[in-house]
């Protein structure tokens, strides 16, 4: 059984070039879709009303071209199955964790909030089904879940509406499980990816996933993800057997992105060694820019992060304040601020329109293909 | 400035296929060279006399075809520049480290040595120049240094004898430094590699290194390394701009390799998630099979490894004993035993002759190239 080819995938999804772009920014999603790729809006941080507004805007700008929506619904989290309220969950955050963060803030010249704030358990999947209902009222052509096996209601809604369901995996065992659960598109994501990621590199996990799916007789298409910010890396992924690429980080420094200028500056200056895989933000390992915050939760720091979603509820309100201060030029806050991004940040060296990024991807992909072809004797 | 192409590299090194194979086993080196690739003997663990014997054997078996020698000479190590004896260095190993290991052994049903043994500071470069002199008395076509900038005497010997010098790097800054020092062949190695490795993945570090060398006007050829155990991954590397691939792990499970049967069995069964980057063996982070030994030196274990070469002097005699016991079927020893290998171990699923591995690499490389070419519209 051979996996779906790039051209078959393009035909299936109605696109010219199998470049999938994950972004929280509607402008990026529309620009990529309009340039012949496939934009996917990260919807998890929106309320249902906000998501509806974003998708209306996208519908008005893509003129029927295909796009998708990604909603994060983790398979495992603290309090799962217990129907806990935000207050119940907040009560599980130990006081010494709040003290630890307050000290960290003071060391960086930031006065802690007098009353402790707690973020919403957004990653606990509470609003996933509401967001999905909103998404289904738009002509989406893909729904994705970036964290674990998609919930039954997503798979069922996909079947009912004839919309393919994608899922991100970082290991071959997960790919096999997801395909068995009914997932239509596997994103095999390497450890170099920004955000939640596994330990295995893209160069290894992509062929490993493809081999594992072939062994169970599945031809489910596999996209490569993790570290891919250029067309040559996308070509490498197709050489590995992938049907295309799933990207995220590269869109953060586009003109359209809503990334704060000081964060953009940090990313443009960063080398690939300026990211770290840390559980200090959400409670699950995710890759982000190295900062005093990630150092504070390093395995050698003595302070182990809480599980998902507690760590996230604890850290998000603080990190939002830190981001706001950093944007105003506060030095301590800038040393603490971090941002989800992959190792590909080392190759992200200028701000460009999203459309130009797609066009450069295509050009670079073609050049890489020709380079590889020329390496064979005539 | 574009980097050297695969065909130019093949012409330069007198080979048919730009696959470089690092192995401690002369049979693998000869088999790869004879199959059209380039074998490189890892010489660091030999005495000068042993190395001479191995190279005489290789000379008799490759009939003038090209091969190389790799000698590990680290740029940084404890006691560098102090001309310390083994005893001086051994005195820097704290007693509580010996106690920690003794307890670990007892927990695994192994009685510690009554008198503490200390390994030779092999990684401290003491014998590097002697080994090099031996190597230079043979018709070697490459000398490599797998750890940091090659010492001046290696660069000078290379110039004098007209032999190219290769160096492994895990970050673009190191590549720039090495080329400035006179290195002729850069091996850009990703974090997925077995043995000493950096943090950045192959898919990212290869284009990053190529871009950095182009920026300084260098066309020094770049080989990709880290996780490469198949022809499709080698094709992906060439798509990224590499002139070829440098491999190591894949030869460990060949028929010719001297890997212990119980270690081969572990490797064949391992997935890519069964390796870990740990400083617990040599004092510098190196990738190896996960075991109770690597767990004992994990960042969360509370016991930080000593610097190079102290950790290595401490651990090698113990790990050799553990290996011997493991080979005899001792369960505790098998749980402790580890072995340098990369994440590509997840794709190493059968024992084959080294020659067949080369032939499968070529076949798979061609298939991957065709797959990528077919992805472009006619």
XYZ file of C-alpha atoms in Angstrom:
756
model
C 0.000 0.000 0.000
C 1.564 3.333 -1.030
C 0.424 6.544 0.608
C -1.551 9.183 -1.261
C 0.652 11.224 -3.640
C 0.896 15.016 -3.613
C -1.077 15.303 -6.855
C -3.848 13.015 -5.600
C -4.014 15.070 -2.399
C -4.238 18.322 -4.394
C -7.077 16.880 -6.485
C -8.865 15.673 -3.358
C -8.614 19.019 -1.542
C -9.059 21.268 -4.584
C -5.685 22.996 -4.257
C -2.715 23.659 -6.554
C 0.119 23.092 -4.081
C -0.046 20.801 -1.022
C 1.057 23.458 1.464
C -1.188 23.638 4.539
C -0.841 26.773 6.650
C -1.987 26.843 10.264
C -2.520 30.374 11.592
C -4.594 32.188 14.210
C -4.846 35.050 11.750
C -7.655 35.079 9.181
C -5.634 37.192 6.742
C -2.915 34.536 6.567
C -5.494 31.773 6.083
C -7.154 33.648 3.207
C -3.851 34.671 1.593
C -2.512 31.102 1.560
C -5.771 29.689 0.243
C -5.926 32.359 -2.449
C -2.321 31.620 -3.475
C -3.166 27.961 -4.160
C -2.391 26.418 -0.767
C -4.734 25.463 2.057
C -5.222 27.822 5.007
C -6.314 26.450 8.387
C -7.586 28.835 11.065
C -6.553 27.982 14.609
C -9.886 28.436 16.350
C -9.236 27.265 19.901
C -8.628 30.685 21.429
C -11.825 32.248 20.050
C -15.291 32.338 21.556
C -17.949 30.833 19.268
C -19.074 34.392 18.337
C -15.528 35.472 17.512
C -14.928 32.360 15.431
C -18.107 33.003 13.481
C -16.960 36.555 12.720
C -13.542 35.345 11.527
C -15.031 32.676 9.283
C -17.536 35.121 7.752
C -14.569 37.331 6.872
C -12.658 34.390 5.357
C -15.724 33.324 3.326
C -15.916 36.827 1.905
C -12.251 36.745 0.899
C -11.591 33.253 -0.489
C -14.514 33.117 -2.954
C -15.243 29.442 -2.415
C -11.630 28.286 -2.309
C -10.914 25.642 0.341
C -9.862 26.311 3.929
C -10.150 24.538 7.272
C -10.457 25.085 11.007
C -8.314 23.647 13.802
C -9.751 23.148 17.293
C -7.546 21.791 20.060
C -9.210 19.041 22.022
C -6.714 17.103 24.119
C -7.310 13.419 24.772
C -5.857 13.608 28.287
C -6.128 16.329 30.890
C -6.407 16.846 34.638
C -10.007 16.425 35.738
C -11.168 14.763 32.510
C -14.454 12.954 32.994
C -15.070 14.737 36.296
C -17.001 17.698 34.807
C -15.048 20.154 36.930
C -15.731 23.865 36.867
C -12.987 26.399 36.393
C -13.111 27.062 40.151
C -12.740 23.350 40.946
C -9.708 23.144 38.688
C -8.238 26.401 40.035
C -8.445 24.953 43.542
C -6.035 22.228 42.429
C -3.272 24.761 41.754
C -0.954 24.636 44.806
C -0.176 27.966 46.484
C 3.586 27.398 46.223
C 3.263 27.502 42.420
C 1.670 30.934 42.670
C 4.445 32.002 45.056
C 7.105 30.678 42.680
C 5.688 32.751 39.833
C 5.288 35.848 42.018
C 8.976 35.620 42.938
C 9.944 35.167 39.316
C 7.966 38.285 38.396
C 9.537 40.343 41.199
C 13.005 39.243 40.089
C 12.114 40.734 36.709
C 10.856 44.022 38.129
C 7.172 43.169 37.765
C 4.803 43.517 40.738
C 2.568 40.406 40.951
C -1.209 40.795 40.829
C -2.542 41.346 44.364
C -5.329 38.827 43.708
C -4.285 35.655 41.895
C -5.811 35.309 38.449
C -6.579 32.031 36.775
C -6.995 31.494 33.065
C -9.872 29.618 31.474
C -9.232 25.875 31.015
C -9.298 26.479 27.244
C -7.291 23.372 26.507
C -9.675 21.180 28.482
C -12.027 20.857 25.543
C -14.978 22.508 27.232
C -15.876 24.663 24.230
C -14.628 22.377 21.441
C -18.067 21.184 20.379
C -19.516 24.716 20.386
C -16.674 25.938 18.172
C -17.164 22.977 15.884
C -20.876 23.806 15.472
C -19.949 27.323 14.396
C -17.322 26.013 11.978
C -19.833 23.614 10.437
C -22.119 26.507 9.576
C -19.381 27.666 7.160
C -18.155 25.917 3.999
C -15.029 24.477 5.710
C -13.182 21.725 3.835
C -11.159 20.350 6.758
C -11.409 20.147 10.507
C -8.311 19.421 12.499
C -7.411 18.509 16.042
C -3.884 19.348 17.031
C -3.781 17.390 20.286
C -4.448 13.664 20.462
C -7.274 11.624 18.961
C -10.160 13.838 17.796
C -13.265 13.421 19.945
C -16.049 11.177 18.622
C -18.295 14.149 17.911
C -15.679 15.574 15.528
C -15.258 12.302 13.622
C -19.057 11.900 13.477
C -19.628 15.476 12.313
C -16.989 14.930 9.626
C -18.780 11.825 8.352
C -22.180 13.519 8.485
C -21.059 16.656 6.620
C -18.561 14.933 4.320
C -15.671 16.951 5.719
C -12.271 15.294 6.209
C -10.808 15.278 9.710
C -7.083 15.823 10.266
C -5.034 15.046 13.356
C -1.468 15.802 14.409
C 0.707 12.975 15.681
C 4.277 12.808 16.925
C 4.721 9.028 16.922
C 3.761 6.117 14.683
C 1.633 4.403 17.365
C -0.572 7.509 17.518
C -0.947 7.578 13.734
C -2.183 4.000 13.697
C -4.651 4.781 16.523
C -5.933 7.892 14.769
C -6.508 6.137 11.452
C -8.380 3.382 13.308
C -10.523 6.096 14.926
C -11.489 7.381 11.465
C -9.078 10.268 10.842
C -8.746 11.132 7.132
C -5.478 13.090 7.098
C -2.461 12.455 9.318
C -0.050 15.266 10.104
C 3.205 13.589 11.199
C 4.888 16.254 13.251
C 8.527 16.280 14.331
C 10.014 17.555 17.560
C 11.280 20.685 15.805
C 7.686 22.002 15.538
C 6.443 25.032 17.428
C 3.720 24.410 20.010
C 2.952 20.950 21.370
C 5.319 18.381 19.908
C 6.838 14.966 20.513
C 10.488 13.925 20.720
C 11.127 12.396 17.298
C 12.435 14.520 14.415
C 10.475 15.139 11.216
C 13.084 13.311 9.103
C 12.469 10.158 11.147
C 8.820 10.347 12.204
C 7.465 10.959 8.678
C 8.857 7.745 7.096
C 8.135 5.868 10.345
C 4.456 6.907 10.258
C 4.154 6.124 6.544
C 5.669 2.685 7.082
C 3.360 1.985 10.043
C 0.262 2.976 8.038
C 1.370 0.874 5.061
C 1.765 -2.076 7.438
C -1.934 -1.849 8.386
C -2.952 -1.466 4.735
C -3.861 2.215 5.024
C -3.256 4.736 2.248
C -4.315 7.674 4.422
C -2.392 10.731 3.223
C 0.391 11.948 5.497
C 1.516 15.557 5.713
C 4.947 16.335 7.156
C 5.190 18.981 9.876
C 7.885 20.374 12.147
C 10.596 22.818 11.149
C 9.275 23.333 7.615
C 9.608 26.990 6.614
C 11.028 26.654 3.075
C 10.138 24.897 -0.177
C 13.310 22.796 -0.075
C 12.213 21.323 3.265
C 8.769 20.657 1.789
C 10.427 18.891 -1.172
C 12.469 16.850 1.315
C 9.192 15.859 3.003
C 7.709 14.654 -0.287
C 10.922 12.698 -0.982
C 10.274 11.017 2.383
C 6.836 9.941 1.149
C 4.635 12.740 2.498
C 1.786 14.090 0.368
C 2.566 17.658 1.390
C 3.506 19.878 4.309
C 1.703 21.335 7.321
C 3.294 24.601 8.479
C 2.780 27.053 11.312
C 5.799 29.045 12.457
C 6.671 30.549 9.065
C 3.415 32.545 9.042
C 4.202 34.285 12.344
C 6.589 36.741 10.700
C 4.404 37.531 7.684
C 3.029 41.026 7.163
C -0.483 39.816 7.875
C 0.276 38.098 11.184
C -0.815 39.726 14.415
C 2.496 38.886 16.124
C 3.704 41.770 18.326
C 6.581 43.748 16.741
C 8.974 42.936 19.619
C 8.209 39.223 19.171
C 8.726 39.465 15.416
C 12.092 41.128 16.084
C 13.043 38.301 18.470
C 12.069 35.678 15.877
C 13.954 37.305 13.019
C 17.085 37.462 15.198
C 16.711 33.922 16.595
C 18.760 30.947 15.454
C 17.345 27.439 15.534
C 18.993 26.977 18.931
C 16.884 29.699 20.534
C 13.851 27.460 20.999
C 13.197 24.886 23.703
C 10.675 22.105 24.270
C 9.169 23.007 27.640
C 6.110 22.016 29.652
C 6.240 25.338 31.507
C 3.511 26.987 29.491
C 0.645 24.494 29.168
C 1.770 21.474 31.203
C 2.506 19.434 28.073
C 5.850 19.779 26.265
C 5.629 22.503 23.631
C 8.333 24.268 21.659
C 8.766 28.012 22.105
C 11.402 30.732 22.234
C 13.833 30.246 25.101
C 13.314 32.822 27.860
C 13.675 33.251 31.592
C 10.176 31.742 31.832
C 11.165 28.485 30.113
C 14.383 28.427 32.185
C 12.267 28.712 35.339
C 10.457 25.473 34.425
C 13.461 23.560 33.085
C 13.853 19.985 34.395
C 16.900 21.139 36.398
C 15.014 24.091 37.968
C 13.546 21.941 40.706
C 10.039 23.198 39.891
C 8.073 20.683 37.843
C 5.187 22.102 35.763
C 1.634 21.100 36.725
C -0.377 18.884 34.348
C -2.589 20.247 31.568
C -4.778 22.341 31.913
C -3.605 23.540 35.373
C -0.213 24.845 34.231
C -1.917 26.682 31.402
C -4.552 28.212 33.723
C -1.718 29.351 35.975
C 0.636 30.695 33.318
C -1.590 32.256 30.658
C -2.846 35.295 32.642
C 0.726 35.992 33.772
C 2.212 35.579 30.308
C -0.425 37.878 28.802
C 0.572 40.577 31.289
C 4.231 39.884 30.522
C 3.555 40.171 26.778
C 1.778 43.489 27.239
C 4.654 44.871 29.331
C 7.223 43.502 26.874
C 5.426 45.260 24.010
C 5.825 48.519 25.975
C 9.576 47.914 26.222
C 9.785 46.580 29.808
C 13.161 44.802 29.941
C 12.297 42.267 32.629
C 9.137 41.339 30.755
C 11.079 40.972 27.507
C 13.449 38.529 29.212
C 10.458 36.501 30.444
C 8.256 36.661 27.333
C 8.124 33.619 25.137
C 6.175 32.516 22.063
C 5.326 29.199 20.421
C 7.630 28.730 17.441
C 9.595 25.853 15.899
C 13.305 25.407 15.170
C 12.610 26.669 11.650
C 12.736 30.144 13.237
C 16.462 30.003 12.429
C 15.555 30.221 8.731
C 12.933 32.987 9.177
C 14.899 36.126 8.451
C 12.538 38.676 6.940
C 8.971 39.921 7.035
C 7.054 39.173 3.834
C 3.426 39.057 2.702
C 1.928 35.567 3.159
C 1.275 35.340 -0.572
C 4.987 35.871 -1.290
C 5.866 33.139 1.193
C 3.681 30.694 -0.752
C 5.214 31.751 -4.075
C 8.751 31.394 -2.671
C 7.842 27.974 -1.305
C 6.789 26.883 -4.806
C 9.931 28.273 -6.436
C 12.221 26.716 -3.836
C 10.338 23.394 -4.046
C 10.852 23.248 -7.803
C 14.549 24.128 -7.478
C 15.043 21.409 -4.831
C 13.287 18.851 -7.026
C 15.551 19.729 -9.930
C 18.636 19.571 -7.672
C 17.689 16.077 -6.577
C 16.888 14.941 -10.151
C 20.249 16.218 -11.394
C 22.002 14.083 -8.762
C 21.025 10.921 -10.648
C 23.288 9.858 -13.526
C 21.633 10.454 -16.946
C 27.622 30.740 -3.984
C 25.972 27.315 -4.290
C 27.327 24.373 -2.332
C 29.094 21.460 -4.020
C 26.634 19.127 -5.781
C 26.423 15.372 -5.163
C 27.993 14.578 -8.537
C 30.883 17.011 -7.986
C 31.451 15.457 -4.551
C 31.454 11.936 -6.039
C 34.019 13.021 -8.638
C 36.151 14.669 -5.964
C 36.138 11.634 -3.640
C 36.228 8.949 -6.343
C 32.939 7.317 -5.377
C 29.726 6.352 -7.189
C 27.195 7.310 -4.515
C 27.703 10.036 -1.878
C 26.932 7.794 1.100
C 29.528 8.051 3.889
C 29.462 5.262 6.467
C 31.043 5.716 9.893
C 31.739 2.424 11.654
C 34.110 0.997 14.254
C 34.116 -2.217 12.229
C 36.608 -2.629 9.375
C 34.312 -5.079 7.546
C 31.578 -2.442 7.302
C 34.066 0.189 6.108
C 35.375 -2.105 3.375
C 31.914 -3.327 2.333
C 30.553 0.208 1.923
C 33.626 1.382 0.037
C 33.472 -1.659 -2.229
C 29.774 -1.053 -2.916
C 30.488 2.450 -4.242
C 30.109 4.487 -1.058
C 32.765 5.835 1.301
C 33.618 3.931 4.490
C 35.084 5.795 7.477
C 36.682 3.824 10.312
C 36.060 5.190 13.791
C 39.581 4.981 15.174
C 39.353 6.680 18.562
C 38.963 3.523 20.648
C 41.989 1.751 19.138
C 45.614 1.852 20.247
C 47.975 2.979 17.463
C 49.003 -0.690 16.939
C 45.395 -1.862 16.703
C 44.523 0.914 14.280
C 47.470 -0.041 12.078
C 46.260 -3.658 11.995
C 42.726 -2.613 11.054
C 43.917 -0.319 8.274
C 46.247 -2.984 6.836
C 43.208 -5.267 6.652
C 41.120 -2.569 4.956
C 43.892 -1.837 2.444
C 43.950 -5.529 1.543
C 40.196 -5.547 0.969
C 39.336 -2.310 -0.841
C 41.946 -2.569 -3.614
C 42.699 1.130 -3.719
C 39.113 2.332 -3.363
C 38.711 5.342 -1.078
C 38.082 5.230 2.680
C 38.748 7.464 5.653
C 39.505 7.488 9.357
C 37.684 9.342 12.146
C 39.522 10.354 15.316
C 37.653 12.114 18.096
C 39.509 15.133 19.421
C 37.245 17.365 21.478
C 37.865 21.100 21.496
C 36.858 21.474 25.136
C 37.447 19.171 28.067
C 38.193 19.194 31.777
C 41.903 19.740 32.355
C 42.662 20.896 28.801
C 45.959 22.733 28.618
C 46.981 21.456 32.062
C 48.770 18.304 30.780
C 47.090 16.206 33.464
C 47.796 12.517 33.877
C 45.022 9.969 34.110
C 45.616 9.872 37.888
C 45.304 13.679 38.154
C 42.033 13.540 36.266
C 40.755 10.553 38.259
C 41.380 12.502 41.472
C 38.809 15.050 40.248
C 36.019 12.462 40.306
C 34.090 13.045 43.557
C 33.537 10.019 45.789
C 29.781 10.575 45.903
C 29.639 9.903 42.150
C 31.288 6.535 42.712
C 28.821 5.861 45.536
C 25.884 6.846 43.337
C 26.962 4.352 40.677
C 27.646 1.616 43.240
C 24.103 2.008 44.559
C 22.700 1.934 41.027
C 24.574 -1.309 40.360
C 23.374 -2.892 43.609
C 19.788 -1.952 42.763
C 20.285 -3.944 39.568
C 21.725 -6.991 41.304
C 25.340 -6.232 40.379
C 28.046 -6.160 43.052
C 30.275 -3.070 42.528
C 34.008 -3.503 42.010
C 35.753 -3.525 45.431
C 38.434 -1.155 44.066
C 37.133 1.705 41.945
C 38.268 1.522 38.333
C 38.776 4.503 36.113
C 38.749 4.473 32.333
C 41.366 6.078 30.141
C 40.651 9.701 29.217
C 40.260 8.571 25.585
C 38.146 11.543 24.649
C 40.739 14.000 25.944
C 42.755 13.819 22.761
C 45.903 12.413 24.328
C 46.423 9.822 21.629
C 44.837 11.698 18.716
C 48.118 12.681 17.080
C 49.596 9.167 17.460
C 46.523 7.660 15.805
C 46.740 10.241 13.066
C 50.366 9.337 12.336
C 49.352 5.705 11.918
C 46.443 6.665 9.666
C 48.745 8.781 7.496
C 50.942 5.756 6.802
C 47.938 4.293 4.940
C 46.333 5.560 1.721
C 43.424 7.255 3.535
C 41.319 9.696 1.510
C 39.652 11.539 4.407
C 40.360 12.293 8.024
C 37.492 13.337 10.232
C 37.017 14.782 13.673
C 33.631 14.124 15.185
C 33.893 16.553 18.102
C 34.552 20.252 17.661
C 37.150 22.020 15.538
C 39.908 19.629 14.375
C 43.243 20.340 16.051
C 45.818 22.338 14.088
C 48.010 19.273 13.581
C 45.138 17.513 11.770
C 44.476 20.472 9.457
C 48.220 20.837 8.795
C 48.676 17.114 8.135
C 45.742 17.253 5.740
C 47.333 20.118 3.790
C 50.741 18.462 3.762
C 49.453 15.082 2.555
C 46.668 16.454 0.320
C 43.987 14.693 2.345
C 40.676 16.436 2.973
C 39.623 16.994 6.583
C 35.984 16.567 7.652
C 34.307 17.829 10.805
C 30.898 17.260 12.367
C 28.871 20.276 13.459
C 25.467 20.651 15.076
C 24.996 24.405 14.568
C 25.660 26.927 11.826
C 28.071 28.995 13.948
C 30.303 25.933 14.297
C 30.235 25.298 10.545
C 31.422 28.839 9.844
C 34.203 28.456 12.430
C 35.315 25.114 11.020
C 35.474 26.349 7.439
C 37.529 29.315 8.626
C 39.862 26.845 10.370
C 40.436 25.059 7.053
C 37.987 22.137 7.143
C 37.212 20.723 3.666
C 33.993 18.818 4.306
C 31.269 19.801 6.748
C 28.979 17.171 8.226
C 25.862 19.019 9.432
C 24.455 16.705 12.046
C 20.976 16.875 13.537
C 19.891 16.110 17.082
C 18.454 12.769 15.977
C 21.995 11.398 15.483
C 23.491 8.668 17.646
C 26.483 9.643 19.766
C 27.394 13.253 20.487
C 24.845 15.602 18.961
C 23.378 19.086 19.221
C 19.773 20.172 19.694
C 18.706 21.173 16.188
C 17.091 18.668 13.835
C 18.673 17.559 10.554
C 15.814 19.071 8.512
C 16.631 22.494 9.986
C 20.383 22.432 10.607
C 21.308 21.293 7.080
C 19.725 24.241 5.221
C 20.803 26.570 8.039
C 24.456 25.494 7.669
C 24.310 25.711 3.863
C 22.818 29.208 4.066
C 25.467 30.323 6.593
C 28.318 29.009 4.406
C 26.848 30.656 1.295
C 26.712 33.928 3.241
C 30.485 33.812 3.772
C 31.080 32.878 0.120
C 32.052 29.280 0.842
C 31.146 26.377 -1.435
C 32.493 23.776 1.013
C 30.452 20.606 0.526
C 27.969 19.765 3.263
C 26.912 16.238 4.149
C 23.683 15.716 6.086
C 23.779 13.508 9.176
C 21.397 12.500 11.930
C 18.597 9.956 11.644
C 19.505 8.904 8.089
C 19.084 5.147 7.694
C 17.243 4.960 4.333
C 17.727 6.193 0.773
C 14.578 8.325 0.946
C 16.059 10.265 3.864
C 19.292 10.677 1.926
C 17.279 11.987 -1.057
C 15.533 14.395 1.313
C 18.970 15.604 2.439
C 20.045 16.298 -1.136
C 16.755 18.140 -1.734
C 17.781 20.315 1.242
C 21.040 21.164 -0.544
C 23.406 18.570 0.940
C 25.988 16.889 -1.292
C 25.366 13.531 0.346
C 24.809 11.775 3.655
C 26.966 10.755 6.609
C 25.547 7.718 8.412
C 26.432 5.705 11.493
C 23.583 3.943 13.289
C 22.335 1.963 10.283
C 25.582 -0.068 10.166
C 25.191 -1.268 13.762
C 22.646 -3.921 12.804
C 24.464 -5.181 9.698
C 25.790 -8.730 9.541
C 29.366 -7.463 9.644
C 28.984 -5.250 12.724
C 30.455 -6.391 16.012
C 27.376 -5.277 17.945
C 26.465 -7.792 20.678
C 23.426 -9.957 19.759
C 21.370 -8.706 22.740
C 22.069 -5.095 21.661
C 21.104 -5.885 18.066
C 17.861 -7.400 19.377
C 17.177 -4.229 21.417
C 17.814 -2.038 18.361
C 15.614 -4.068 16.023
C 12.774 -3.862 18.554
C 13.284 -0.162 19.373
C 11.076 2.619 18.048
C 12.467 6.098 17.433
C 11.219 7.075 20.897
C 13.532 4.607 22.621
C 16.589 6.865 22.380
C 17.525 9.806 24.573
C 20.073 12.617 24.413
C 21.982 12.209 27.688
C 25.259 13.455 29.154
C 25.361 10.444 31.479
C 27.853 8.495 29.427
C 30.629 10.890 28.388
C 29.734 14.187 30.071
C 28.601 15.747 26.779
C 25.081 15.169 25.462
C 25.015 12.083 23.256
C 22.108 10.056 21.907
C 21.779 6.439 22.946
C 19.190 3.795 23.788
C 17.118 4.719 26.839
C 17.983 2.575 29.841
C 18.062 2.703 33.622
C 21.563 4.206 33.221
C 20.333 7.178 31.161
C 17.395 7.577 33.565
C 19.872 7.744 36.458
C 21.538 10.805 34.848
C 18.362 12.520 33.604
C 18.100 16.251 34.421
C 15.336 15.432 36.927
C 17.413 12.726 38.666
C 19.176 15.242 40.877
C 22.577 13.847 39.848
C 24.267 16.002 37.216
C 26.891 14.269 35.042
C 30.525 15.375 35.413
C 32.205 17.192 32.504
C 34.103 15.419 29.713
C 36.310 13.356 30.108
C 35.578 12.705 33.811
C 32.104 11.279 33.302
C 33.466 9.023 30.586
C 36.375 7.841 32.780
C 33.837 7.073 35.499
C 31.202 5.369 33.382
C 33.107 3.388 30.739
C 34.620 0.678 32.987
C 31.213 0.195 34.627
C 29.321 0.100 31.344
C 31.773 -2.433 29.884
C 31.101 -4.715 32.843
C 27.379 -4.107 32.424
C 27.609 -4.965 28.713
C 29.447 -8.202 29.455
C 26.844 -9.212 32.051
C 24.007 -8.195 29.732
C 25.460 -10.373 26.976
C 25.323 -13.293 29.450
C 21.623 -12.638 30.036
C 21.821 -10.767 33.390
C 18.465 -8.960 33.646
C 19.629 -6.065 35.805
C 22.543 -5.455 33.439
C 20.223 -5.549 30.440
C 18.060 -2.867 32.046
C 21.169 -0.703 32.593
C 22.960 -1.345 29.300
C 22.803 1.327 26.666
C 24.377 1.944 23.245
C 24.993 4.971 21.067
C 22.337 5.018 18.341
C 20.179 7.640 16.635
C 16.414 8.014 16.297
C 16.691 6.233 12.938
C 16.792 3.042 15.039
C 12.993 3.092 14.670
C 13.464 2.312 10.959
C 16.137 -0.377 11.486
C 14.131 -3.571 11.482
C 16.305 -6.332 10.092
C 19.883 -7.597 9.960
C 21.389 -7.337 6.470
C 24.857 -7.426 4.931
C 26.365 -3.919 4.687
C 26.558 -4.253 0.902
C 22.797 -4.870 0.711
C 22.192 -1.778 2.854
C 24.115 0.333 0.312
C 22.205 -1.203 -2.617
C 18.854 -0.606 -0.866
C 19.903 2.981 -0.144
C 20.523 3.524 -3.878
C 17.231 1.934 -4.890
C 15.249 3.883 -2.301
C 17.061 7.113 -3.220
C 16.114 6.702 -6.881
C 12.487 5.914 -5.981
C 12.278 8.998 -3.737
C 13.754 11.183 -6.474
C 11.158 9.908 -8.925
C 8.364 10.419 -6.387
C 9.392 14.033 -5.928
C 9.773 14.630 -9.699
C 6.296 13.210 -10.337
C 4.845 15.716 -7.882
C 5.568 18.562 -10.305
C 2.982 19.221 -13.014
C 4.211 18.095 -16.484
